[in-house]
PDB file of C-alpha atoms in Angstrom:
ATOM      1  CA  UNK Q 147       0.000   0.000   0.000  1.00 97.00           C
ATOM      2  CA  UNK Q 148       0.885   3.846  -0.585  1.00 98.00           C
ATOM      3  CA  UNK Q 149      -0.388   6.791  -0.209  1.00 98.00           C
ATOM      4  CA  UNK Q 150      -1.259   7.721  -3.558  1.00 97.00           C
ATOM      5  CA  UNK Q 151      -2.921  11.317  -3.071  1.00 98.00           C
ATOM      6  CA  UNK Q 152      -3.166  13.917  -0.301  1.00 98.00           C
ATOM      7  CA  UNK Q 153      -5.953  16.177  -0.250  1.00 97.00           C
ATOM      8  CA  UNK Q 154      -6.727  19.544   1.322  1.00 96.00           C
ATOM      9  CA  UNK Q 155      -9.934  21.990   0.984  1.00 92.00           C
ATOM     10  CA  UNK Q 156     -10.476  25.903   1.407  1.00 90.00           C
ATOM     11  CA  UNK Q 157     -13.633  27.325   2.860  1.00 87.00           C
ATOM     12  CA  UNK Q 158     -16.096  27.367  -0.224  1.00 87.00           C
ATOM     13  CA  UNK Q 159     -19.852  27.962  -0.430  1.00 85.00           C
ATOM     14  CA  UNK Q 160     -22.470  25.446  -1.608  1.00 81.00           C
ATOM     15  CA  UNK Q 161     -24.410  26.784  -4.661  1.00 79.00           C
ATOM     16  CA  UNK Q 162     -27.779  27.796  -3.164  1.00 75.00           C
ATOM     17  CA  UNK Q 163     -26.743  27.078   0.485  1.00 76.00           C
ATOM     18  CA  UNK Q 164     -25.733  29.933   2.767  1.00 80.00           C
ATOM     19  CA  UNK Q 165     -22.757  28.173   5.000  1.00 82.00           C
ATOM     20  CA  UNK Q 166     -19.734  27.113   3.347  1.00 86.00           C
ATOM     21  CA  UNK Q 167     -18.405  24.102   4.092  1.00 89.00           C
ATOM     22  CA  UNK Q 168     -14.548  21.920   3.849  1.00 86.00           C
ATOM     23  CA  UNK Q 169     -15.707  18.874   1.718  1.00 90.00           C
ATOM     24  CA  UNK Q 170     -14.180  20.457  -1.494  1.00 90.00           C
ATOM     25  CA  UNK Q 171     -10.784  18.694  -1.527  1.00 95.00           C
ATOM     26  CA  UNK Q 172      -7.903  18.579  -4.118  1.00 94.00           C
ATOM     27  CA  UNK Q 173      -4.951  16.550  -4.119  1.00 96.00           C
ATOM     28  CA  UNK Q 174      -1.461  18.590  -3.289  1.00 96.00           C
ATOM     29  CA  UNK Q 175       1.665  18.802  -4.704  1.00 94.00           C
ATOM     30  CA  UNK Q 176       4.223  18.326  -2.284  1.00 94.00           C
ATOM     31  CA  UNK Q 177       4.318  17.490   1.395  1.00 96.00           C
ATOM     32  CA  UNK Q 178       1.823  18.089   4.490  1.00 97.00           C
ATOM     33  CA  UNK Q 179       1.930  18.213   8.002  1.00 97.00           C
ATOM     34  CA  UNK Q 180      -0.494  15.956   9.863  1.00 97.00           C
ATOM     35  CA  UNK Q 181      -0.993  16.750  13.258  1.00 96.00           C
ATOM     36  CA  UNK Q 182      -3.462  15.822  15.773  1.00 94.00           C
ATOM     37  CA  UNK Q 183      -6.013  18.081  14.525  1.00 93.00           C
ATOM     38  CA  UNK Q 184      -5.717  16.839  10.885  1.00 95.00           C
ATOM     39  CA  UNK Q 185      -3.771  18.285   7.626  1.00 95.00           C
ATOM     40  CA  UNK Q 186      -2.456  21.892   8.731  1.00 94.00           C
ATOM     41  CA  UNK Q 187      -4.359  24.182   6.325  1.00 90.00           C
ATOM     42  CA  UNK Q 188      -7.061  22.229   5.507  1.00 91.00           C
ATOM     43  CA  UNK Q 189     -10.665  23.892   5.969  1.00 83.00           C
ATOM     44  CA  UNK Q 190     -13.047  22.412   8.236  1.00 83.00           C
ATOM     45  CA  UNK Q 191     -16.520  24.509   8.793  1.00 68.00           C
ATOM     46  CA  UNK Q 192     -18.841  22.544  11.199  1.00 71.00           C
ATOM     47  CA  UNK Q 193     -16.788  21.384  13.815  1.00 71.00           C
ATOM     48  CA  UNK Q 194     -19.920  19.991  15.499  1.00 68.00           C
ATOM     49  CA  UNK Q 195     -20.256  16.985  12.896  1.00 66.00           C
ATOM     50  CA  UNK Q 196     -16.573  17.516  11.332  1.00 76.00           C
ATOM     51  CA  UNK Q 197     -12.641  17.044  12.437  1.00 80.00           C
ATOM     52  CA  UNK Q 198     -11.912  17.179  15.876  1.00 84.00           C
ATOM     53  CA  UNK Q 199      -9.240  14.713  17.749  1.00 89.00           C
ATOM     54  CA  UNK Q 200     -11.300  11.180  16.631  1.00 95.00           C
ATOM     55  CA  UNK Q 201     -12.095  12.823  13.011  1.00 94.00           C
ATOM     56  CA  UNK Q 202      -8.773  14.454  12.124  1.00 96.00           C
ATOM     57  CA  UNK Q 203      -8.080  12.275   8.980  1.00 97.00           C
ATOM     58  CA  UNK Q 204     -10.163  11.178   6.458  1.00 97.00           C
ATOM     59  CA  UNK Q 205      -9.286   8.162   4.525  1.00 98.00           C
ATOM     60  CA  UNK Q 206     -10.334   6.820   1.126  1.00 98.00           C
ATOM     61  CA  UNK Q 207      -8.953   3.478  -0.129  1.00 98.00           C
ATOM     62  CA  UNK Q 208      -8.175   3.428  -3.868  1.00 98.00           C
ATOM     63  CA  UNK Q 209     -10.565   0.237  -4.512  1.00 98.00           C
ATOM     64  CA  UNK Q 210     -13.185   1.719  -2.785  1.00 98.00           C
ATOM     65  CA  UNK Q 211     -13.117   5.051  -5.267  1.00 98.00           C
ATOM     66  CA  UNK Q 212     -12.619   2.387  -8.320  1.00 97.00           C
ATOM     67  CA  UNK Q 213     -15.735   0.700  -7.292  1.00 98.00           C
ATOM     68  CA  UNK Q 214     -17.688   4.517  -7.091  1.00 97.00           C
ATOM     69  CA  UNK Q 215     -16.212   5.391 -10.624  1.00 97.00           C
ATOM     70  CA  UNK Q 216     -17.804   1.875 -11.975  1.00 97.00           C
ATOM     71  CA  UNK Q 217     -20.906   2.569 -10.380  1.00 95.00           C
ATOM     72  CA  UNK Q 218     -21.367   6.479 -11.037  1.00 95.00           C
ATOM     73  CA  UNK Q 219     -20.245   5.799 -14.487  1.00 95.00           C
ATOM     74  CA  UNK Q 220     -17.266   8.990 -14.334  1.00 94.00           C
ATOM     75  CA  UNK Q 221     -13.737   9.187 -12.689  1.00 94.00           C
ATOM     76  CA  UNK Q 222     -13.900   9.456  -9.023  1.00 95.00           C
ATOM     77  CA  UNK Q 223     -10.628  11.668  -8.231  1.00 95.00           C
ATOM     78  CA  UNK Q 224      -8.862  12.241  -5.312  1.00 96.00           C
ATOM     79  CA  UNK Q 225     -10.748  14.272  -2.769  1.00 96.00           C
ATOM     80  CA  UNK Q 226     -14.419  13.916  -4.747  1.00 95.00           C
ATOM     81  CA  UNK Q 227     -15.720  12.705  -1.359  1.00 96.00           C
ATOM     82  CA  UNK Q 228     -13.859  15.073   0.957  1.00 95.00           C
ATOM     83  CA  UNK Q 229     -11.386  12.452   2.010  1.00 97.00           C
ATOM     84  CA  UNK Q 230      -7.744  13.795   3.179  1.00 97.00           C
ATOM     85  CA  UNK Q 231      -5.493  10.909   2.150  1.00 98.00           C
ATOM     86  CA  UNK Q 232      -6.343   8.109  -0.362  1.00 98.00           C
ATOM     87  CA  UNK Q 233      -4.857   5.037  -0.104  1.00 98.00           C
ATOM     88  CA  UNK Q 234      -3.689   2.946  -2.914  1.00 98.00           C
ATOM     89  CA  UNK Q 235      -4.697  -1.095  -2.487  1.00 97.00           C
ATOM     90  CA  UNK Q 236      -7.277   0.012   0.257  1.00 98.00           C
ATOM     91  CA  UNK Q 237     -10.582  -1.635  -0.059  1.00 98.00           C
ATOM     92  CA  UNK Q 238     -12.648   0.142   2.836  1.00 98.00           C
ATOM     93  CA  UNK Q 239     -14.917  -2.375   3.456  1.00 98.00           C
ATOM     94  CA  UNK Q 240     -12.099  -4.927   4.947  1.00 98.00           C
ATOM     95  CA  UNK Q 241     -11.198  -1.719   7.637  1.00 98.00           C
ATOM     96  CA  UNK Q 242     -12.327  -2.382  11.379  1.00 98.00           C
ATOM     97  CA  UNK Q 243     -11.610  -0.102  14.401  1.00 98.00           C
ATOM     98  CA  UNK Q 244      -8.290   0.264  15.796  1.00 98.00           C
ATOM     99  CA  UNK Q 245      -6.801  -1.268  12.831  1.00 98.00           C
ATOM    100  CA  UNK Q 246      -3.494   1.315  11.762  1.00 98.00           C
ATOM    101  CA  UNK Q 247      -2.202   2.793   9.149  1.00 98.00           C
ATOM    102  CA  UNK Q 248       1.892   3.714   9.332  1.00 98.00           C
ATOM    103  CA  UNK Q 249       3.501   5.896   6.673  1.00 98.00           C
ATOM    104  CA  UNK Q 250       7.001   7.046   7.521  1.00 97.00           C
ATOM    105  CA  UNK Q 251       6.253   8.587  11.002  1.00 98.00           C
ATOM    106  CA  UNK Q 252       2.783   9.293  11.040  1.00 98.00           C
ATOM    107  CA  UNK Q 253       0.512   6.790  13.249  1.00 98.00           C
ATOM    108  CA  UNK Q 254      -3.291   6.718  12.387  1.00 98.00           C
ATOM    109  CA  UNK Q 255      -6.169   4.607  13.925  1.00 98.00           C
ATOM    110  CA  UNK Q 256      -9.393   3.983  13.160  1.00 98.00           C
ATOM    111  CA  UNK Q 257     -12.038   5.269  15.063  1.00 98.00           C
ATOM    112  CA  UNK Q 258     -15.492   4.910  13.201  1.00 97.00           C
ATOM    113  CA  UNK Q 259     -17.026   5.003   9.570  1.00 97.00           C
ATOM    114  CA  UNK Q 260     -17.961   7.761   7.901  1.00 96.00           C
ATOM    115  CA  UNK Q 261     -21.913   8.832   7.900  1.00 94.00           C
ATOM    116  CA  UNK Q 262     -23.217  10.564   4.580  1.00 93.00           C
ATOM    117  CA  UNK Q 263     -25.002  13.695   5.049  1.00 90.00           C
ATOM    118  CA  UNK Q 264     -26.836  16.767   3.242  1.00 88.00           C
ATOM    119  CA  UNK Q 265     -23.904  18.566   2.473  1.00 89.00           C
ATOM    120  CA  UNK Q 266     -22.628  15.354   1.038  1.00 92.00           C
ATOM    121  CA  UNK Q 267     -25.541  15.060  -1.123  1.00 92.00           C
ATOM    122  CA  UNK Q 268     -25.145  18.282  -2.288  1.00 90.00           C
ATOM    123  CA  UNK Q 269     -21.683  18.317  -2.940  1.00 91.00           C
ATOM    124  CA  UNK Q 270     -22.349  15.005  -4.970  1.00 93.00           C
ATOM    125  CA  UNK Q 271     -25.667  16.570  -6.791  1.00 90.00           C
ATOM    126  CA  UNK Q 272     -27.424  14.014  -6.195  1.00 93.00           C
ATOM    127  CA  UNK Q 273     -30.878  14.436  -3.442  1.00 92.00           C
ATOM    128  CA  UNK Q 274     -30.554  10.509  -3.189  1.00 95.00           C
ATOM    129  CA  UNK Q 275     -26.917  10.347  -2.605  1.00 96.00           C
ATOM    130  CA  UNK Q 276     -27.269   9.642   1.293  1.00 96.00           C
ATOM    131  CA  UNK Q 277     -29.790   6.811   0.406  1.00 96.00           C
ATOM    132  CA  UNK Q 278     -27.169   5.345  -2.142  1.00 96.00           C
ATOM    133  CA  UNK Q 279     -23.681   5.665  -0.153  1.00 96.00           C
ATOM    134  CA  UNK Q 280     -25.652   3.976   2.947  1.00 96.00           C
ATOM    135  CA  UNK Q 281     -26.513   0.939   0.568  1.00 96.00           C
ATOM    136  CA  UNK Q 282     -23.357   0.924  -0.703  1.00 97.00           C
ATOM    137  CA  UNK Q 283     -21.794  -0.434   2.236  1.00 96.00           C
ATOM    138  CA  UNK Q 284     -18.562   1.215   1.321  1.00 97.00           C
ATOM    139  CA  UNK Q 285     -17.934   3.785   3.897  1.00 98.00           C
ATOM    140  CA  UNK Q 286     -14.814   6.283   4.205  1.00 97.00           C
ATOM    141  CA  UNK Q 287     -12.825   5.758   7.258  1.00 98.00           C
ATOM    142  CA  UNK Q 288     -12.238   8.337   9.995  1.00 97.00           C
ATOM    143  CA  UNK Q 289      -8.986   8.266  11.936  1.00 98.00           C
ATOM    144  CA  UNK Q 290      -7.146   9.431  14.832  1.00 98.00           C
ATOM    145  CA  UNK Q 291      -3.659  10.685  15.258  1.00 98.00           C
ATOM    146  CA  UNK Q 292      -1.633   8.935  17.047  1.00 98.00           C
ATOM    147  CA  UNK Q 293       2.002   9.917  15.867  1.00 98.00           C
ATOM    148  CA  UNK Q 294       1.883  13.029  13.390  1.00 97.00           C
ATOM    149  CA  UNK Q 295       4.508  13.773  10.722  1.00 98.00           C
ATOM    150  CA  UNK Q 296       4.805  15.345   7.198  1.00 97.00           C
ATOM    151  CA  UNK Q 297       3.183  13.079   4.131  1.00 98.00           C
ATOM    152  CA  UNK Q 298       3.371  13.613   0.851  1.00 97.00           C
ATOM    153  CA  UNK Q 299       1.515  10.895  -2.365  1.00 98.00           C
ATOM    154  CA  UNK Q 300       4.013   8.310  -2.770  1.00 97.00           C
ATOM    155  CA  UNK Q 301       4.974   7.284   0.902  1.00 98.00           C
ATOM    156  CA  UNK Q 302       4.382   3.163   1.568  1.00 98.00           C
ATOM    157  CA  UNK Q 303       1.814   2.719   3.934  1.00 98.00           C
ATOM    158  CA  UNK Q 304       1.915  -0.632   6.759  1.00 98.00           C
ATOM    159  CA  UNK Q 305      -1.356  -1.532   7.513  1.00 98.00           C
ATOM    160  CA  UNK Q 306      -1.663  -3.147  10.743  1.00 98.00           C
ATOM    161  CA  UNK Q 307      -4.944  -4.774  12.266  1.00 98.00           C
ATOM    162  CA  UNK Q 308      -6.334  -4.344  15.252  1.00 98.00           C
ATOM    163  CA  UNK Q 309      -5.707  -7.365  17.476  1.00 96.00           C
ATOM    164  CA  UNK Q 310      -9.152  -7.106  19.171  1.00 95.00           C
ATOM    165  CA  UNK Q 311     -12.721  -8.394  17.933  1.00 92.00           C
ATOM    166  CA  UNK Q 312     -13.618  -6.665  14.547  1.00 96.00           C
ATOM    167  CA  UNK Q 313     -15.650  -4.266  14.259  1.00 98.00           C
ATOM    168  CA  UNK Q 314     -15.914  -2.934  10.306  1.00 98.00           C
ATOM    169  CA  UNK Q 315     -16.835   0.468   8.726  1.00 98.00           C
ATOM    170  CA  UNK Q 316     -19.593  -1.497   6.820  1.00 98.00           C
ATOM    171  CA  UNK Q 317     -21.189  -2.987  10.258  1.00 98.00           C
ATOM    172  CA  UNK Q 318     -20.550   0.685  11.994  1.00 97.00           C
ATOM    173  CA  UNK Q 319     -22.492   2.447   9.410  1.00 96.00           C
ATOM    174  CA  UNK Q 320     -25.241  -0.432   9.531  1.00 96.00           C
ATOM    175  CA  UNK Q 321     -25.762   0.099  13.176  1.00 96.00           C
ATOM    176  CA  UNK Q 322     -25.558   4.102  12.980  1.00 94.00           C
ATOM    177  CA  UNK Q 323     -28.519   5.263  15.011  1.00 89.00           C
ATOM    178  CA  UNK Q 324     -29.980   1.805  16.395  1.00 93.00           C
ATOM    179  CA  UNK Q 325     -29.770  -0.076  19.595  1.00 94.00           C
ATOM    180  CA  UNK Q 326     -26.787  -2.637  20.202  1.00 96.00           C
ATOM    181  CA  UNK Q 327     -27.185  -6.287  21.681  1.00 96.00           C
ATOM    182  CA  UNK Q 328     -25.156  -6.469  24.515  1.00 95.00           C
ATOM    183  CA  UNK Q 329     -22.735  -8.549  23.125  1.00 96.00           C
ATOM    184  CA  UNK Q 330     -22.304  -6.456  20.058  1.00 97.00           C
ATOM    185  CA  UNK Q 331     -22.457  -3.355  22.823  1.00 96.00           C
ATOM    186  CA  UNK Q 332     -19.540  -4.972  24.551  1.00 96.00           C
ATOM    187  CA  UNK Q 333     -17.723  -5.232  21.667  1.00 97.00           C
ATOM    188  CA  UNK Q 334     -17.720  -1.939  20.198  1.00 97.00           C
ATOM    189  CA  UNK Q 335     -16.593  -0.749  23.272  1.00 97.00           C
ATOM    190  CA  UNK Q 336     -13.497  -3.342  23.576  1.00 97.00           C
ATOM    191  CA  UNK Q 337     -11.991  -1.521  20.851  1.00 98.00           C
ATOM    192  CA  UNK Q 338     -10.766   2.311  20.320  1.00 98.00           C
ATOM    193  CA  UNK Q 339     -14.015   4.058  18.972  1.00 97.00           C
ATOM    194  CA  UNK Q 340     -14.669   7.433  18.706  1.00 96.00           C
ATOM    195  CA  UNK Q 341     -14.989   9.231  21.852  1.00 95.00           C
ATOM    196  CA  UNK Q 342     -18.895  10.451  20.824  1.00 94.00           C
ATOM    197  CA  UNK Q 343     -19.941   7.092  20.615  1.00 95.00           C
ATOM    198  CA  UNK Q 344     -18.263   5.444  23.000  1.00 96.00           C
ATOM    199  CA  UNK Q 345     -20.149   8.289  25.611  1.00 95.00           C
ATOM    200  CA  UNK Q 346     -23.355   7.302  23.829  1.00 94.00           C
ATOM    201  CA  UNK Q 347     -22.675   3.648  24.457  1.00 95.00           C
ATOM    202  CA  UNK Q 348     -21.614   3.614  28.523  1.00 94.00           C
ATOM    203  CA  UNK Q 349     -24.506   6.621  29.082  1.00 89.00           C
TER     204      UNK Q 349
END
């Protein structure tokens, strides 16, 4: 695996929508620093939903955006879906929490899937665009920082499972919003989710 594009955003405005928003990314020339906040100079508007210590990278795998471009019928480039980094030989659906990725210094784990939204739909032009991500079962991958460092596209990436039970971005994004079994409940929380839903989960 390698990092085969890293993408930043400026503050831009949705056409008819009054708040601007970060999901406009384009891949970069050259190297960024990742620290624990995410990619220094990258825009991020709602920090209620967005970024944040358990949301500071955004990752794409490669097969993943392959599989969009088949099904949308158009290239799917780097940074389409607001992703940070995209990884080549990545297929998101095999990510769980806590699993790692390592390129040169930097440290990230996994922390939860990402959930499509509005702006999403509208970035994507497409009102049903929520409805068809969700049934993809294909969803990005939200990390935390664990060891920051400057990246750049072209870096090898060591991808390193979590040693715990599995818990996948498919199944997280399947359970979004409903009511755990207690064994599934126990699970989740045996591994390093994000801090929002492990709070929701032990209230």
């Amino acid at each position: 695996m390698k990092i085969s594009a890293v993408c930043t955003g400026s503050a831009e405005r949705l056409p008819g929508k009054k708040y601007k928003t970060g999901i406009f990314k384009q891949s970069v020339n050259g190297a960024v620093m990742i620290d624990a906040e995410g990619l220094v100079g990258d825009a991020i508007c709602n920090r209620t939903y967005h970024g944040g210590a358990d949301q500071a990278v955004y990752v794409e795998g490669s097969r993943t955006l392959d599989w969009w471009s088949g099904e949308l019928g158009k290239p799917v480039t780097p940074g389409t879906f607001g992703e940070n980094l995209v990884i080549e030989g990545l297929d998101n659906r095999d990510v769980a929490v806590g699993d790692r990725f390592i390129a040169g210094d930097l440290v990230l784990e996994v922390t939860s899937a990402r959930i499509p939204c509005a702006t999403f739909a509208a970035k994507m032009e497409d009102p049903r665009f929520v409805k068809r991500y969700t049934k993809a079962g294909r969803p990005g991958i939200y990390c935390r920082v664990l060891a920051g460092a400057i990246v750049e596209a072209g870096m090898p990436v060591t991808y390193q499972p979590f040693s715990g039970a599995r818990v996948t971005m498919p199944e997280m994004m399947e359970t979004f919003g409903k009511k755990l079994s207690p064994e599934d409940r126990e699970r989740y929380l045996a591994a390093p989710i994000h801090y929002k839903l492990r709070a929701q989960l032990e209230a």
